PDB file of C-alpha atoms and ligand atoms in Angstrom:
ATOM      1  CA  UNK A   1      51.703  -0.228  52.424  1.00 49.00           C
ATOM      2  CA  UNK A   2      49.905   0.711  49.283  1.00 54.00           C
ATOM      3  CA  UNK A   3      51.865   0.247  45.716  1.00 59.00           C
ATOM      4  CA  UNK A   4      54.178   3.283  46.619  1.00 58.00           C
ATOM      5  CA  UNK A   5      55.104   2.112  50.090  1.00 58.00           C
ATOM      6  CA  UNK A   6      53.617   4.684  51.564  1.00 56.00           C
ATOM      7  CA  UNK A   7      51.746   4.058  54.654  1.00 57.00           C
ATOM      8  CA  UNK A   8      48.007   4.723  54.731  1.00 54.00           C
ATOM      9  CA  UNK A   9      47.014   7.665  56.995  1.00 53.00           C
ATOM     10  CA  UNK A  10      46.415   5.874  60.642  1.00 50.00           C
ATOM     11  CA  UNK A  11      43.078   7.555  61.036  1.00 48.00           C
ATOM     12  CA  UNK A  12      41.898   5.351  57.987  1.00 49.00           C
ATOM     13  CA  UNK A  13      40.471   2.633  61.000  1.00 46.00           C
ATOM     14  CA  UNK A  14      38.455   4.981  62.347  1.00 51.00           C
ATOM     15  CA  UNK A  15      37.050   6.960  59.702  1.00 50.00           C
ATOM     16  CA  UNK A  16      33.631   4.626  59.752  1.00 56.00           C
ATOM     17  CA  UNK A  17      33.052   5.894  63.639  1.00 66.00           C
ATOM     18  CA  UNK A  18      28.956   5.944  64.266  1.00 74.00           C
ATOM     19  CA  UNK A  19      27.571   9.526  63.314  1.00 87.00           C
ATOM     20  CA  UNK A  20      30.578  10.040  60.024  1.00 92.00           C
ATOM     21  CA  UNK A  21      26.940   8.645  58.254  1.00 93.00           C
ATOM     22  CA  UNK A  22      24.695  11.754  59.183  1.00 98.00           C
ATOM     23  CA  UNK A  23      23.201  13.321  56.468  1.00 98.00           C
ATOM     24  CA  UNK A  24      21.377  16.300  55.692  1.00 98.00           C
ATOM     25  CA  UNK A  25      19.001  17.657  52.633  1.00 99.00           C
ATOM     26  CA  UNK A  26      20.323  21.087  51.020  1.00 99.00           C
ATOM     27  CA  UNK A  27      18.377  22.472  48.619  1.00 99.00           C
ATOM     28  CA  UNK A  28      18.907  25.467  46.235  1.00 99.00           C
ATOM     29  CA  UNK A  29      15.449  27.458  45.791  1.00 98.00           C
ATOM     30  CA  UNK A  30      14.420  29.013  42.719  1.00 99.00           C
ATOM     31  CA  UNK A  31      16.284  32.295  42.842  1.00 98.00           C
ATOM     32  CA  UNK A  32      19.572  30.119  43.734  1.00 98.00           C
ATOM     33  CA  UNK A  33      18.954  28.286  40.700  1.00 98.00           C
ATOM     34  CA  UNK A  34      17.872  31.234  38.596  1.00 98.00           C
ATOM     35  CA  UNK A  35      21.169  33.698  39.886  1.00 98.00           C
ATOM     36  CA  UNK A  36      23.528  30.899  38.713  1.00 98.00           C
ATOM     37  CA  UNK A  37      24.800  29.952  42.227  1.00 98.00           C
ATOM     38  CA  UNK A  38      24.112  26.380  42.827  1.00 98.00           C
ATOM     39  CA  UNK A  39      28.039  25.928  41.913  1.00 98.00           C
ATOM     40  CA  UNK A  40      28.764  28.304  44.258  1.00 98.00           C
ATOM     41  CA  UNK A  41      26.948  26.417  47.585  1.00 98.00           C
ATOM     42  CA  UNK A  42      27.702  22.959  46.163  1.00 98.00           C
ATOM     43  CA  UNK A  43      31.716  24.192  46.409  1.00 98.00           C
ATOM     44  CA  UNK A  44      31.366  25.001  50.078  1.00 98.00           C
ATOM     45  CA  UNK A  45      29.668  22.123  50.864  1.00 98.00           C
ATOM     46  CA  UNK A  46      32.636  20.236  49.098  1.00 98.00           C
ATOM     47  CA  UNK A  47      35.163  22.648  50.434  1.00 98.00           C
ATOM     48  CA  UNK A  48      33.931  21.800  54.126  1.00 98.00           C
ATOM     49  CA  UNK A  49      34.845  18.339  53.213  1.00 98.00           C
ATOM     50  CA  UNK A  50      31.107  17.225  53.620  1.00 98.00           C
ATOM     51  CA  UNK A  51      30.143  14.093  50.780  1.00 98.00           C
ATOM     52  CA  UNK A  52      27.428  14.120  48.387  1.00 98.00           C
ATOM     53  CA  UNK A  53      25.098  11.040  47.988  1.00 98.00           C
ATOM     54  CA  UNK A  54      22.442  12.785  45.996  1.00 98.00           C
ATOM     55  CA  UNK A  55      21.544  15.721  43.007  1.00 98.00           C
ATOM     56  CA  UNK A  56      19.243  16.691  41.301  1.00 98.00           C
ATOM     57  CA  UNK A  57      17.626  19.777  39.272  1.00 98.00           C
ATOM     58  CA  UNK A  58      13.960  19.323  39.761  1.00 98.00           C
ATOM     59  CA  UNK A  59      10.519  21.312  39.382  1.00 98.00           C
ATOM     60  CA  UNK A  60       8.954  20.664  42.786  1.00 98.00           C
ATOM     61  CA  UNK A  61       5.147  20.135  42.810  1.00 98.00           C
ATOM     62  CA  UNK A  62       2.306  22.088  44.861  1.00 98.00           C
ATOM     63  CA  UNK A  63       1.963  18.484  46.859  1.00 98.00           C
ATOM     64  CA  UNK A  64       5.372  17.777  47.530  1.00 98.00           C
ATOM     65  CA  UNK A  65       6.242  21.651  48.745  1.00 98.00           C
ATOM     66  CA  UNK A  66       2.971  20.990  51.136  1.00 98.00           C
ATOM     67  CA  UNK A  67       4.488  17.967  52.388  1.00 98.00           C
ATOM     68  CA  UNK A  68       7.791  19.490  53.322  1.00 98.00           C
ATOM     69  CA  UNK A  69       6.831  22.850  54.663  1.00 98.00           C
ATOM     70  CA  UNK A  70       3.658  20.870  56.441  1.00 98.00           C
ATOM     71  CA  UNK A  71       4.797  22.550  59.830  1.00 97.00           C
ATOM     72  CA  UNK A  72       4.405  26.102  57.848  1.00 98.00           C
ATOM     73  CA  UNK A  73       1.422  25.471  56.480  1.00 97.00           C
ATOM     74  CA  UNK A  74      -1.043  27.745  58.700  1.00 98.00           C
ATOM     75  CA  UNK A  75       1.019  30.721  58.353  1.00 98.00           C
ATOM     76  CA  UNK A  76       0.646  33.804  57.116  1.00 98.00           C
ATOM     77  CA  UNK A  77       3.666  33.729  54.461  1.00 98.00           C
ATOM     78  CA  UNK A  78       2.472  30.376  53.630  1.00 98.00           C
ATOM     79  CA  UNK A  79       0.617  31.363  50.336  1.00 98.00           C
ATOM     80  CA  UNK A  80       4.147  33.267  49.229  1.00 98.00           C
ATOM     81  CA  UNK A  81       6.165  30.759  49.934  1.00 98.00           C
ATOM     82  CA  UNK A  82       4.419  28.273  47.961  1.00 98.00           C
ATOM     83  CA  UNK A  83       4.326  30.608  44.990  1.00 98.00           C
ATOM     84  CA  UNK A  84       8.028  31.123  45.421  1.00 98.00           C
ATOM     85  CA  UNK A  85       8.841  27.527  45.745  1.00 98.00           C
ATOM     86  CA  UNK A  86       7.012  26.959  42.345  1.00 98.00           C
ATOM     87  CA  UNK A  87       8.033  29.918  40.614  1.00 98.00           C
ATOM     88  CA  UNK A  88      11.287  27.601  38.865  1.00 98.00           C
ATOM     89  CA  UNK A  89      13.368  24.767  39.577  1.00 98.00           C
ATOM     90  CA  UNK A  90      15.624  23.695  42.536  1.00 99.00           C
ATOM     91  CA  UNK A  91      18.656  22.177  42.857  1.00 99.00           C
ATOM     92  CA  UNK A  92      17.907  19.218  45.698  1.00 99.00           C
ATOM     93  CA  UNK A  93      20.594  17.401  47.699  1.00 98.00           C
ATOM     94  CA  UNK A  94      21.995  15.275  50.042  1.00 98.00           C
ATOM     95  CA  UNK A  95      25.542  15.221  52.103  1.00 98.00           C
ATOM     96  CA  UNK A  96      26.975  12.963  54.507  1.00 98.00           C
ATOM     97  CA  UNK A  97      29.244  13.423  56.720  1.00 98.00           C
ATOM     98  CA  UNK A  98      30.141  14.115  60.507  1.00 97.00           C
ATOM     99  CA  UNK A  99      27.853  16.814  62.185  1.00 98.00           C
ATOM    100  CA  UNK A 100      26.604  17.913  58.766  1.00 98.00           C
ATOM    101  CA  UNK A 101      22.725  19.193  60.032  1.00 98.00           C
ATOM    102  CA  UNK A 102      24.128  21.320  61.972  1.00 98.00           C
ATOM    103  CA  UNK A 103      27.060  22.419  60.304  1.00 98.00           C
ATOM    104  CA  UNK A 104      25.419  22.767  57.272  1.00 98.00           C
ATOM    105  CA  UNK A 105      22.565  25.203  58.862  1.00 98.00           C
ATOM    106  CA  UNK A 106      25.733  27.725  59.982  1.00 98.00           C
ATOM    107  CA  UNK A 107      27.294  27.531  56.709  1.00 98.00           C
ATOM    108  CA  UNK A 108      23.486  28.360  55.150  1.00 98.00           C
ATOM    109  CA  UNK A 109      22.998  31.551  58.315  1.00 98.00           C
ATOM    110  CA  UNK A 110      19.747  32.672  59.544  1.00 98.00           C
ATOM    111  CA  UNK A 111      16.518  32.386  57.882  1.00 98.00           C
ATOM    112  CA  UNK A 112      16.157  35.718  57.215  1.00 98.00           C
ATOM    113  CA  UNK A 113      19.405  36.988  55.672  1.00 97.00           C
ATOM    114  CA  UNK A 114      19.936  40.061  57.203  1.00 97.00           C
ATOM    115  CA  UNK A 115      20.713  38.390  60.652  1.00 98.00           C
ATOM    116  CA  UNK A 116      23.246  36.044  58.731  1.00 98.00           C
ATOM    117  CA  UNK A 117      26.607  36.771  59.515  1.00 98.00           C
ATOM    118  CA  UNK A 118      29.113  37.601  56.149  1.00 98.00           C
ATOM    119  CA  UNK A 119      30.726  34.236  55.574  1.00 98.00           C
ATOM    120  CA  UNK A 120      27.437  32.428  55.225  1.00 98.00           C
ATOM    121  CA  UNK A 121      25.786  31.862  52.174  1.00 98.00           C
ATOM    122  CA  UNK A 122      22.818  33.391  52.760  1.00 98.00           C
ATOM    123  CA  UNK A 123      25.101  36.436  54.594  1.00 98.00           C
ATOM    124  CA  UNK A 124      27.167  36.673  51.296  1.00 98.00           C
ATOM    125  CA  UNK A 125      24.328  36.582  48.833  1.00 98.00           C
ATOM    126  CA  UNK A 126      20.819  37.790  49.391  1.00 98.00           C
ATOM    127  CA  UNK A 127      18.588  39.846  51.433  1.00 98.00           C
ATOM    128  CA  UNK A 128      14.978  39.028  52.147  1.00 98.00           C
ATOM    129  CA  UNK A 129      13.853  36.272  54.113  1.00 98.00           C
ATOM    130  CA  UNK A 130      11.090  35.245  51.251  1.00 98.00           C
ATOM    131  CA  UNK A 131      14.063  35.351  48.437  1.00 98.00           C
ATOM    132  CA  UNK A 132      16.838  33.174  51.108  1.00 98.00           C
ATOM    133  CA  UNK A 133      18.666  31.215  48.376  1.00 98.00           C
ATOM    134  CA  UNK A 134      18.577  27.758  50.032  1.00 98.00           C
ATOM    135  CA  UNK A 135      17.163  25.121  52.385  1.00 98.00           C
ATOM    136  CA  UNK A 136      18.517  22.973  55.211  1.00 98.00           C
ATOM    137  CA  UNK A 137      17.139  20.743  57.457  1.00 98.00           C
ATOM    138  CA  UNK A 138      16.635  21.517  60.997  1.00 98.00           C
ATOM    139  CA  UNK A 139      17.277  18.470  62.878  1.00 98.00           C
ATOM    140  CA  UNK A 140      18.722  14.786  62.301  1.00 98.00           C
ATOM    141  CA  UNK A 141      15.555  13.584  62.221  1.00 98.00           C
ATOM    142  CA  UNK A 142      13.720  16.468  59.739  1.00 98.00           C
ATOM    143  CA  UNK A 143      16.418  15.721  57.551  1.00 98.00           C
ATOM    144  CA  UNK A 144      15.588  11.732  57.147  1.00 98.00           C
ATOM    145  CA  UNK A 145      12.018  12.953  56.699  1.00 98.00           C
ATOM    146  CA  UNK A 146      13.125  15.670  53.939  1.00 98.00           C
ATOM    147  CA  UNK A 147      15.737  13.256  52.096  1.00 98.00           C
ATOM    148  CA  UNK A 148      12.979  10.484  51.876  1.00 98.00           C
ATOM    149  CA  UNK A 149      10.304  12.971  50.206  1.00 98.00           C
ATOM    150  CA  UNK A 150      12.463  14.478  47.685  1.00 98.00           C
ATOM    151  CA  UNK A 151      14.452  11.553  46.769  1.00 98.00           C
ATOM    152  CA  UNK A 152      13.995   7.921  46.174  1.00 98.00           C
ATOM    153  CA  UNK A 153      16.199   4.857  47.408  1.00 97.00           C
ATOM    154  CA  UNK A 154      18.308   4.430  44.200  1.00 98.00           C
ATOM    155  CA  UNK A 155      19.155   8.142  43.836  1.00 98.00           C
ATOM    156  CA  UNK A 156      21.012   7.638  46.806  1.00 98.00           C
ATOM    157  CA  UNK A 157      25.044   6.335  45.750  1.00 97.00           C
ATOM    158  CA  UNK A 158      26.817   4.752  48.598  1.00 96.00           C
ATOM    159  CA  UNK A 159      30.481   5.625  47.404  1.00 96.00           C
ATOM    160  CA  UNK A 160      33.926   6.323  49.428  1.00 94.00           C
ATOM    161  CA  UNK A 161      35.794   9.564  48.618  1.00 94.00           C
ATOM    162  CA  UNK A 162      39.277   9.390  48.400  1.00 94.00           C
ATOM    163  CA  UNK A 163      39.834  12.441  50.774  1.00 94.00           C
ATOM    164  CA  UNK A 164      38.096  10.614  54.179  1.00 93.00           C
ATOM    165  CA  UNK A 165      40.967  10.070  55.644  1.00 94.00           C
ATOM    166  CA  UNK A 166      42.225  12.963  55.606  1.00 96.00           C
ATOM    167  CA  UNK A 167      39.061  14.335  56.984  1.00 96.00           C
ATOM    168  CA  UNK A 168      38.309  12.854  59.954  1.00 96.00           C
ATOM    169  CA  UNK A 169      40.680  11.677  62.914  1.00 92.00           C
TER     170      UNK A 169
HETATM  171  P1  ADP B   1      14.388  27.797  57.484  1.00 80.83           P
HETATM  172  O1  ADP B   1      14.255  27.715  55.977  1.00 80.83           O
HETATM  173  O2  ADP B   1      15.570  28.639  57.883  1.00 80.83           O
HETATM  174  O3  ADP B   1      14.385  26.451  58.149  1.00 80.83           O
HETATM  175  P2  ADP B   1      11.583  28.159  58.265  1.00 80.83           P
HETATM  176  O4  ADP B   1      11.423  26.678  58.246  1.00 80.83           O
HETATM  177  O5  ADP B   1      11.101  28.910  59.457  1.00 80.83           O
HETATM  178  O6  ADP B   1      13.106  28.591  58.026  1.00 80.83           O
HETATM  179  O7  ADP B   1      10.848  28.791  56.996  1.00 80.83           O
HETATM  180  C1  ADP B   1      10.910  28.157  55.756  1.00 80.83           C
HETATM  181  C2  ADP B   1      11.060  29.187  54.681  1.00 80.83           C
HETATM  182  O8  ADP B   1       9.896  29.992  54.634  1.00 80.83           O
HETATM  183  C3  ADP B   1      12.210  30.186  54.890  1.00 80.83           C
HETATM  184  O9  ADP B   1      13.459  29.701  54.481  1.00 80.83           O
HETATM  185  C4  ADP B   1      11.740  31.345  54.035  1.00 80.83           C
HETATM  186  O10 ADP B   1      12.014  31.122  52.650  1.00 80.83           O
HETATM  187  C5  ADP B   1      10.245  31.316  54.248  1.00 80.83           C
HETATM  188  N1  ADP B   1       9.851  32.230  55.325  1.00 80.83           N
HETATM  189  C6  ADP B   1      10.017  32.052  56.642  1.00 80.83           C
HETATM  190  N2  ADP B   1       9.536  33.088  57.336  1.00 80.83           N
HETATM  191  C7  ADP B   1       9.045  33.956  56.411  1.00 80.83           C
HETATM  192  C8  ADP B   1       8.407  35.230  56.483  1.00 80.83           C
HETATM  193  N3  ADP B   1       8.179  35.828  57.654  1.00 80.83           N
HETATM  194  N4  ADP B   1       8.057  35.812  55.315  1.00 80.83           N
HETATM  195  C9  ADP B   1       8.271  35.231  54.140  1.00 80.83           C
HETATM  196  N5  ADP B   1       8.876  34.017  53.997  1.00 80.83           N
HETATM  197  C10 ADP B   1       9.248  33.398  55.124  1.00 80.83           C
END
C-alpha cells in the first residue's frame, strides 16, 4: 500500500516484460523544425504513451546524413535529400516503449505523404515526399544503428515514468 493506502495497480510486476525496452529514433527534418511542429509530433508520441530517453535540436553534418541514409546513397534523389537534410536543424530523438518501431512508423504514414492516411503526421501535415516532416526507423535493428550515430551513451536517461503502469498490462 503506498502512503494513501491505495493499492498499486497489479500490472506494476509486469510492466518490465522483455520488448517494454524497444526503442526507436524519430527525428523532425528541417521543414518540421522550421513550420514550428516538433511540439506537435513530440505530443503524439507522448500521447501514445511511448517514453522519451533522448532530445536534441541539432545541425546534422554532410558525414553523419551519409552515414544514416548509406542505403540511399546511389539514388537518384540522393543529391536532394542531402541538400534538404542540411538546409536547417532537426529535432533528433529517441522513445522506448512496447512495439514502438513499428508503431511509431504508422503514427509517422507513408514516405511519401500523399499515400498517408489523415490521422498520421505526415497525412495531417505535408505533401511531397522530399518535404515529409520526419524520420523513423525501419526496423529494430536500423533503429539501434540510427540511435547510436546520432546520439552518444550519456544522452541517453534511463528514468521510470510515473504513468507505466497504467500503460501496459
Ligand atoms: P522513409 O523515410 O519513409 O524510411 P526512405 O528511407 O525510402 O523512406 O527515404 C528516406 C527519405 O528520402 C524519405 O523520407 C524522403 O525524405 C526522401 N525520399 C525518398 N524517396 C524520395 C524521392 N523519390 N524523391 C525525393 N525524396 C525522396
Amino acid at each position: 500500500p503506498s502512503a494513501f493506502g491505495v493499492r498499486a495497480p497489479v500490472a506494476r510486476a509486469r510492466v518490465h516484460m522483455a520488448g517494454n525496452d524497444e526503442r526507436t529514433y524519430i527525428m523532425v527534418k528541417p521543414d518540421g523544425v522550421q513550420r514550428g511542429l516538433v511540439g506537435q509530433i513530440i505530443g503524439r508520441f507522448e500521447q501514445r504513451g511511448y517514453q522519451l530517453k533522448g532530445l536534441k535540436l541539432m545541425q546534422p553534418t554532410e558525414a553523419l546524413l551519409r552515414q544514416h541514409y548509406n542505403e540511399l546513397v546511389t539514388k537518384a534523389f540522393f543529391p536532394r535529400l542531402l541538400e534538404y537534410m542540411l538546409s536547417g536543424p532537426v529535432c533528433a530523438m529517441v522513445w522506448e516503449g512496447k512495439g514502438v518501431v513499428a508503431t511509431g512508423r504508422m503514427m509517422l504514414g507513408a514516405t511519401n505523404p500523399q499515400a498517408s492516411a489523415p490521422g498520421t503526421i505526415r497525412g495531417d501535415y505535408c505533401i511531397d515526399v522530399g518535404k515529409n516532416i520526419c524520420h523513423g526507423s525501419d526496423s529494430v535493428e536500423n533503429a539501434e544503428r540510427e540511435i547510436g550515430l546520432w546520439f552518444s551513451a550519456d544522452e541517453l536517461l534511463s528514468w521510470t515514468p510515473h504513468s507505466r503502469p497504467w500503460l501496459y498490462e
